[in-house]
Amino acid sequence: MIRKFLYFLILLAFSFFIYAVISAYFPFGENTLTGVAKYYVDNGVKDLGGINIITSIVTVYRGFDTLGEVTVLFLSVTALAFTLLGFKVESRVLPDLTLIMETGGRYLAPLIMLLGAYIFLHGHLTPGGGFPGGVNIATAFLLLLVTQRSYKLRKIHLTVTEALAGSLYVIVGLVGLYYVRSFLGNFLQTGKPGYIVSAGIIPIIYLLIGFKVGSEMTAALKNLKEGGDEH
């Protein structure tokens, strides 16, 4: 009991120390943004037309970083495919499907895909974007893979979708570099902030990221289910 009490006192003292250090550098309630961060917040809507400043930072101001992130995801999925190549999963280890599972999966999957599309198409207006929208779409395909006995997903379709989305992402970035002197620079009209048709290239970028992430995640799930077997 005494030992637990001492641990609690040490934890309390350590928490107070961390709070004091953080408070010294970032006073609560005060605007401490400086430099690039202050520019993003002050000029994000004016520059790009997206009312979701996080989206503006991720897709345009730091769009090159996002390209690196989707590349890391692509390499991870490729490595997974090579690791599982030749492995086969015994179908008997999967649970028997019931009528409720099959019917529920068949009708829920399109709705989940629609939700994913909504998320990445409204990324410049609300919290969301290409990554969560793409993961939603991959979840819908996972539902189909595990609940539909006869459902087959051809790998070539995923590969073509992923390649097209990645290539168009780079092309849009290069067009911005040509016209605005910045990779992924916004070369379109920003429109009226708050409307679906606004924010210049941001909706286009999130659309491409959604397709790229969705196809890559779906390929990873397919490989995990089928053990790298080619179909």
mmCIF file of C-alpha atoms in Angstrom:
data_model
loop_
_atom_site.group_PDB
_atom_site.id
_atom_site.type_symbol
_atom_site.label_atom_id
_atom_site.label_comp_id
_atom_site.label_asym_id
_atom_site.label_seq_id
_atom_site.Cartn_x
_atom_site.Cartn_y
_atom_site.Cartn_z
ATOM 1 C CA MET A 1 0.000 0.000 0.000
ATOM 2 C CA ILE A 2 2.822 2.394 0.913
ATOM 3 C CA ARG A 3 4.652 1.502 -2.287
ATOM 4 C CA LYS A 4 1.579 2.310 -4.404
ATOM 5 C CA PHE A 5 1.190 5.604 -2.593
ATOM 6 C CA LEU A 6 4.840 6.503 -3.329
ATOM 7 C CA TYR A 7 4.335 5.581 -6.985
ATOM 8 C CA PHE A 8 1.289 7.843 -7.069
ATOM 9 C CA LEU A 9 3.288 10.752 -5.565
ATOM 10 C CA ILE A 10 6.102 10.274 -8.084
ATOM 11 C CA LEU A 11 3.606 10.172 -10.961
ATOM 12 C CA LEU A 12 1.889 13.291 -9.637
ATOM 13 C CA ALA A 13 5.193 15.179 -9.309
ATOM 14 C CA PHE A 14 6.258 14.110 -12.806
ATOM 15 C CA SER A 15 2.915 15.215 -14.274
ATOM 16 C CA PHE A 16 3.219 18.601 -12.574
ATOM 17 C CA PHE A 17 6.761 19.000 -13.948
ATOM 18 C CA ILE A 18 5.604 18.224 -17.506
ATOM 19 C CA TYR A 19 2.688 20.639 -17.165
ATOM 20 C CA ALA A 20 4.993 23.414 -15.880
ATOM 21 C CA VAL A 21 7.447 22.925 -18.767
ATOM 22 C CA ILE A 22 4.732 22.903 -21.437
ATOM 23 C CA SER A 23 2.960 25.906 -19.895
ATOM 24 C CA ALA A 24 6.205 27.883 -19.965
ATOM 25 C CA TYR A 25 6.549 27.409 -23.727
ATOM 26 C CA PHE A 26 2.855 27.411 -24.706
ATOM 27 C CA PRO A 27 0.830 29.627 -22.332
ATOM 28 C CA PHE A 28 -2.759 28.393 -22.196
ATOM 29 C CA GLY A 29 -5.252 30.608 -24.011
ATOM 30 C CA GLU A 30 -2.668 32.726 -25.832
ATOM 31 C CA ASN A 31 -2.065 32.779 -29.562
ATOM 32 C CA THR A 32 1.491 31.503 -29.841
ATOM 33 C CA LEU A 33 1.499 30.706 -33.549
ATOM 34 C CA THR A 34 4.534 32.076 -35.340
ATOM 35 C CA GLY A 35 6.259 31.725 -38.680
ATOM 36 C CA VAL A 36 4.891 29.137 -41.081
ATOM 37 C CA ALA A 37 2.119 27.971 -38.724
ATOM 38 C CA LYS A 38 0.787 31.509 -38.382
ATOM 39 C CA TYR A 39 0.894 31.970 -42.168
ATOM 40 C CA TYR A 40 -1.100 28.762 -42.702
ATOM 41 C CA VAL A 41 -3.838 29.798 -40.267
ATOM 42 C CA ASP A 42 -4.017 33.442 -41.392
ATOM 43 C CA ASN A 43 -3.921 32.829 -45.151
ATOM 44 C CA GLY A 44 -5.170 29.269 -45.714
ATOM 45 C CA VAL A 45 -8.738 30.177 -46.712
ATOM 46 C CA LYS A 46 -7.635 33.186 -48.761
ATOM 47 C CA ASP A 47 -4.951 31.258 -50.661
ATOM 48 C CA LEU A 48 -6.776 27.994 -51.322
ATOM 49 C CA GLY A 49 -10.493 28.474 -50.603
ATOM 50 C CA GLY A 50 -10.753 25.451 -48.276
ATOM 51 C CA ILE A 51 -12.432 26.197 -44.938
ATOM 52 C CA ASN A 52 -10.812 23.088 -43.442
ATOM 53 C CA ILE A 53 -7.334 24.456 -42.770
ATOM 54 C CA ILE A 54 -5.982 21.001 -41.924
ATOM 55 C CA THR A 55 -6.919 19.859 -45.423
ATOM 56 C CA SER A 56 -5.200 22.864 -46.975
ATOM 57 C CA ILE A 57 -2.006 22.102 -45.072
ATOM 58 C CA VAL A 58 -1.989 18.377 -45.838
ATOM 59 C CA THR A 59 -2.904 18.528 -49.533
ATOM 60 C CA VAL A 60 -1.246 21.701 -50.792
ATOM 61 C CA TYR A 61 1.103 23.406 -48.340
ATOM 62 C CA ARG A 62 2.612 20.037 -47.345
ATOM 63 C CA GLY A 63 1.412 18.039 -50.353
ATOM 64 C CA PHE A 64 4.883 16.695 -51.102
ATOM 65 C CA ASP A 65 4.869 15.036 -47.663
ATOM 66 C CA THR A 66 1.522 13.452 -48.502
ATOM 67 C CA LEU A 67 3.027 12.032 -51.690
ATOM 68 C CA GLY A 68 5.716 10.461 -49.501
ATOM 69 C CA GLU A 69 3.079 8.979 -47.184
ATOM 70 C CA VAL A 70 1.127 7.313 -49.995
ATOM 71 C CA THR A 71 4.424 6.030 -51.389
ATOM 72 C CA VAL A 72 5.236 4.444 -48.022
ATOM 73 C CA LEU A 73 1.786 2.827 -48.037
ATOM 74 C CA PHE A 74 2.375 1.508 -51.568
ATOM 75 C CA LEU A 75 5.754 0.029 -50.610
ATOM 76 C CA SER A 76 4.251 -1.557 -47.478
ATOM 77 C CA VAL A 77 1.499 -3.246 -49.497
ATOM 78 C CA THR A 78 4.023 -4.409 -52.099
ATOM 79 C CA ALA A 79 6.248 -5.869 -49.378
ATOM 80 C CA LEU A 80 3.245 -7.629 -47.844
ATOM 81 C CA ALA A 81 2.324 -9.126 -51.223
ATOM 82 C CA PHE A 82 5.849 -10.477 -51.724
ATOM 83 C CA THR A 83 5.950 -11.821 -48.165
ATOM 84 C CA LEU A 84 2.685 -13.699 -48.586
ATOM 85 C CA LEU A 85 3.371 -14.843 -52.145
ATOM 86 C CA GLY A 86 2.699 -18.573 -52.372
ATOM 87 C CA PHE A 87 0.979 -18.822 -48.988
ATOM 88 C CA LYS A 88 -2.515 -20.251 -49.103
ATOM 89 C CA VAL A 89 -5.219 -19.908 -46.470
ATOM 90 C CA GLU A 90 -7.344 -22.977 -45.853
ATOM 91 C CA SER A 91 -10.971 -22.082 -46.497
ATOM 92 C CA ARG A 92 -12.097 -24.365 -43.695
ATOM 93 C CA VAL A 93 -10.618 -22.018 -41.090
ATOM 94 C CA LEU A 94 -13.180 -19.369 -42.056
ATOM 95 C CA PRO A 95 -16.442 -19.425 -40.097
ATOM 96 C CA ASP A 96 -19.575 -20.730 -41.788
ATOM 97 C CA LEU A 97 -21.578 -17.912 -43.290
ATOM 98 C CA THR A 98 -25.158 -17.397 -42.260
ATOM 99 C CA LEU A 99 -27.944 -15.861 -44.304
ATOM 100 C CA ILE A 100 -27.793 -12.751 -42.123
ATOM 101 C CA MET A 101 -24.034 -12.320 -42.736
ATOM 102 C CA GLU A 102 -24.336 -12.772 -46.500
ATOM 103 C CA THR A 103 -27.366 -10.498 -46.867
ATOM 104 C CA GLY A 104 -26.002 -7.859 -44.482
ATOM 105 C CA GLY A 105 -22.648 -7.754 -46.257
ATOM 106 C CA ARG A 106 -24.280 -7.465 -49.664
ATOM 107 C CA TYR A 107 -26.377 -4.431 -48.681
ATOM 108 C CA LEU A 108 -23.990 -2.724 -46.270
ATOM 109 C CA ALA A 109 -20.936 -2.689 -48.555
ATOM 110 C CA PRO A 110 -22.375 -0.177 -51.091
ATOM 111 C CA LEU A 111 -23.439 2.129 -48.262
ATOM 112 C CA ILE A 112 -19.948 2.035 -46.731
ATOM 113 C CA MET A 113 -18.435 2.811 -50.143
ATOM 114 C CA LEU A 114 -20.806 5.761 -50.483
ATOM 115 C CA LEU A 115 -19.747 7.023 -47.060
ATOM 116 C CA GLY A 116 -16.085 6.740 -48.076
ATOM 117 C CA ALA A 117 -16.710 8.739 -51.254
ATOM 118 C CA TYR A 118 -18.587 11.374 -49.252
ATOM 119 C CA ILE A 119 -15.673 11.683 -46.807
ATOM 120 C CA PHE A 120 -12.993 12.309 -49.398
ATOM 121 C CA LEU A 121 -15.176 14.543 -51.602
ATOM 122 C CA HIS A 122 -15.991 16.805 -48.626
ATOM 123 C CA GLY A 123 -12.491 16.829 -47.156
ATOM 124 C CA HIS A 124 -12.105 20.557 -47.851
ATOM 125 C CA LEU A 125 -15.342 21.313 -45.942
ATOM 126 C CA THR A 126 -15.426 18.903 -43.025
ATOM 127 C CA PRO A 127 -13.027 16.683 -41.061
ATOM 128 C CA GLY A 128 -12.027 13.800 -43.287
ATOM 129 C CA GLY A 129 -10.181 13.455 -46.556
ATOM 130 C CA GLY A 130 -8.518 10.972 -48.859
ATOM 131 C CA PHE A 131 -6.952 8.685 -46.260
ATOM 132 C CA PRO A 132 -10.051 8.000 -44.077
ATOM 133 C CA GLY A 133 -12.289 7.906 -47.153
ATOM 134 C CA GLY A 134 -10.017 5.362 -48.838
ATOM 135 C CA VAL A 135 -9.904 3.206 -45.706
ATOM 136 C CA ASN A 136 -13.723 3.243 -45.607
ATOM 137 C CA ILE A 137 -13.881 1.957 -49.164
ATOM 138 C CA ALA A 138 -11.319 -0.761 -48.359
ATOM 139 C CA THR A 139 -13.499 -1.760 -45.394
ATOM 140 C CA ALA A 140 -16.454 -2.241 -47.742
ATOM 141 C CA PHE A 141 -14.403 -4.576 -49.942
ATOM 142 C CA LEU A 142 -13.236 -6.458 -46.836
ATOM 143 C CA LEU A 143 -16.886 -6.963 -45.913
ATOM 144 C CA LEU A 144 -17.573 -8.394 -49.369
ATOM 145 C CA LEU A 145 -14.511 -10.659 -49.208
ATOM 146 C CA VAL A 146 -15.537 -12.241 -45.906
ATOM 147 C CA THR A 147 -19.317 -12.414 -46.365
ATOM 148 C CA GLN A 148 -19.804 -13.310 -50.045
ATOM 149 C CA ARG A 149 -18.876 -16.865 -50.995
ATOM 150 C CA SER A 150 -18.638 -16.253 -54.739
ATOM 151 C CA TYR A 151 -17.174 -12.739 -54.626
ATOM 152 C CA LYS A 152 -13.897 -12.438 -56.535
ATOM 153 C CA LEU A 153 -11.796 -9.306 -56.692
ATOM 154 C CA ARG A 154 -9.343 -9.224 -59.567
ATOM 155 C CA LYS A 155 -5.906 -7.963 -58.670
ATOM 156 C CA ILE A 156 -5.430 -6.270 -62.051
ATOM 157 C CA HIS A 157 -8.306 -3.884 -61.301
ATOM 158 C CA LEU A 158 -6.702 -2.804 -58.035
ATOM 159 C CA THR A 159 -3.306 -2.406 -59.676
ATOM 160 C CA VAL A 160 -4.675 -0.251 -62.522
ATOM 161 C CA THR A 161 -6.689 1.936 -60.115
ATOM 162 C CA GLU A 162 -3.715 2.446 -57.816
ATOM 163 C CA ALA A 163 -1.363 3.227 -60.714
ATOM 164 C CA LEU A 164 -3.766 5.707 -62.336
ATOM 165 C CA ALA A 165 -4.472 7.520 -59.074
ATOM 166 C CA GLY A 166 -0.767 7.760 -58.199
ATOM 167 C CA SER A 167 0.218 8.926 -61.679
ATOM 168 C CA LEU A 168 -2.517 11.581 -61.821
ATOM 169 C CA TYR A 169 -1.480 12.803 -58.363
ATOM 170 C CA VAL A 170 2.052 13.426 -59.605
ATOM 171 C CA ILE A 171 0.774 15.005 -62.846
ATOM 172 C CA VAL A 172 -1.429 17.455 -60.918
ATOM 173 C CA GLY A 173 1.577 18.305 -58.762
ATOM 174 C CA LEU A 174 3.749 18.933 -61.827
ATOM 175 C CA VAL A 175 1.085 21.134 -63.438
ATOM 176 C CA GLY A 176 1.110 23.206 -60.261
ATOM 177 C CA LEU A 177 4.893 23.361 -60.456
ATOM 178 C CA TYR A 178 4.670 24.652 -64.030
ATOM 179 C CA TYR A 179 2.002 27.314 -63.468
ATOM 180 C CA VAL A 180 2.532 28.336 -59.831
ATOM 181 C CA ARG A 181 6.218 27.494 -59.416
ATOM 182 C CA SER A 182 5.377 25.084 -56.621
ATOM 183 C CA PHE A 183 4.744 21.322 -56.642
ATOM 184 C CA LEU A 184 0.989 20.852 -56.086
ATOM 185 C CA GLY A 185 0.522 24.594 -56.335
ATOM 186 C CA ASN A 186 -3.133 25.529 -56.753
ATOM 187 C CA PHE A 187 -3.591 26.436 -60.431
ATOM 188 C CA LEU A 188 -7.413 26.478 -60.364
ATOM 189 C CA GLN A 189 -9.912 29.082 -59.147
ATOM 190 C CA THR A 190 -10.518 28.727 -55.407
ATOM 191 C CA GLY A 191 -14.267 29.429 -55.666
ATOM 192 C CA LYS A 192 -16.437 30.466 -52.743
ATOM 193 C CA PRO A 193 -15.283 28.968 -49.409
ATOM 194 C CA GLY A 194 -17.817 26.564 -47.898
ATOM 195 C CA TYR A 195 -19.229 25.253 -51.187
ATOM 196 C CA ILE A 196 -18.625 21.792 -52.599
ATOM 197 C CA VAL A 197 -17.135 23.291 -55.794
ATOM 198 C CA SER A 198 -14.373 25.312 -54.185
ATOM 199 C CA ALA A 199 -10.809 25.040 -52.858
ATOM 200 C CA GLY A 200 -9.184 24.665 -56.288
ATOM 201 C CA ILE A 201 -7.236 21.427 -56.620
ATOM 202 C CA ILE A 202 -7.887 20.185 -53.069
ATOM 203 C CA PRO A 203 -11.004 18.100 -53.934
ATOM 204 C CA ILE A 204 -9.113 16.626 -56.911
ATOM 205 C CA ILE A 205 -6.150 15.703 -54.719
ATOM 206 C CA TYR A 206 -8.352 14.085 -52.083
ATOM 207 C CA LEU A 207 -10.277 12.197 -54.776
ATOM 208 C CA LEU A 208 -7.009 10.736 -56.091
ATOM 209 C CA ILE A 209 -5.718 9.965 -52.592
ATOM 210 C CA GLY A 210 -9.026 8.260 -51.766
ATOM 211 C CA PHE A 211 -8.769 5.963 -54.791
ATOM 212 C CA LYS A 212 -5.075 5.281 -54.186
ATOM 213 C CA VAL A 213 -5.429 4.482 -50.491
ATOM 214 C CA GLY A 214 -8.619 2.491 -51.080
ATOM 215 C CA SER A 215 -7.058 0.314 -53.797
ATOM 216 C CA GLU A 216 -3.825 -0.236 -51.843
ATOM 217 C CA MET A 217 -5.585 -1.149 -48.606
ATOM 218 C CA THR A 218 -7.972 -3.441 -50.483
ATOM 219 C CA ALA A 219 -5.006 -5.165 -52.143
ATOM 220 C CA ALA A 220 -3.422 -5.694 -48.715
ATOM 221 C CA LEU A 221 -6.663 -7.178 -47.324
ATOM 222 C CA LYS A 222 -7.039 -9.415 -50.385
ATOM 223 C CA ASN A 223 -3.486 -10.688 -49.938
ATOM 224 C CA LEU A 224 -4.093 -11.391 -46.265
ATOM 225 C CA LYS A 225 -7.270 -13.339 -47.053
ATOM 226 C CA GLU A 226 -5.930 -15.290 -50.004
ATOM 227 C CA GLY A 227 -2.323 -15.621 -48.932
ATOM 228 C CA GLY A 228 -0.845 -13.942 -51.984
ATOM 229 C CA ASP A 229 -2.540 -16.343 -54.364
ATOM 230 C CA GLU A 230 -3.001 -14.714 -57.785
ATOM 231 C CA HIS A 231 -6.582 -14.405 -59.129
#
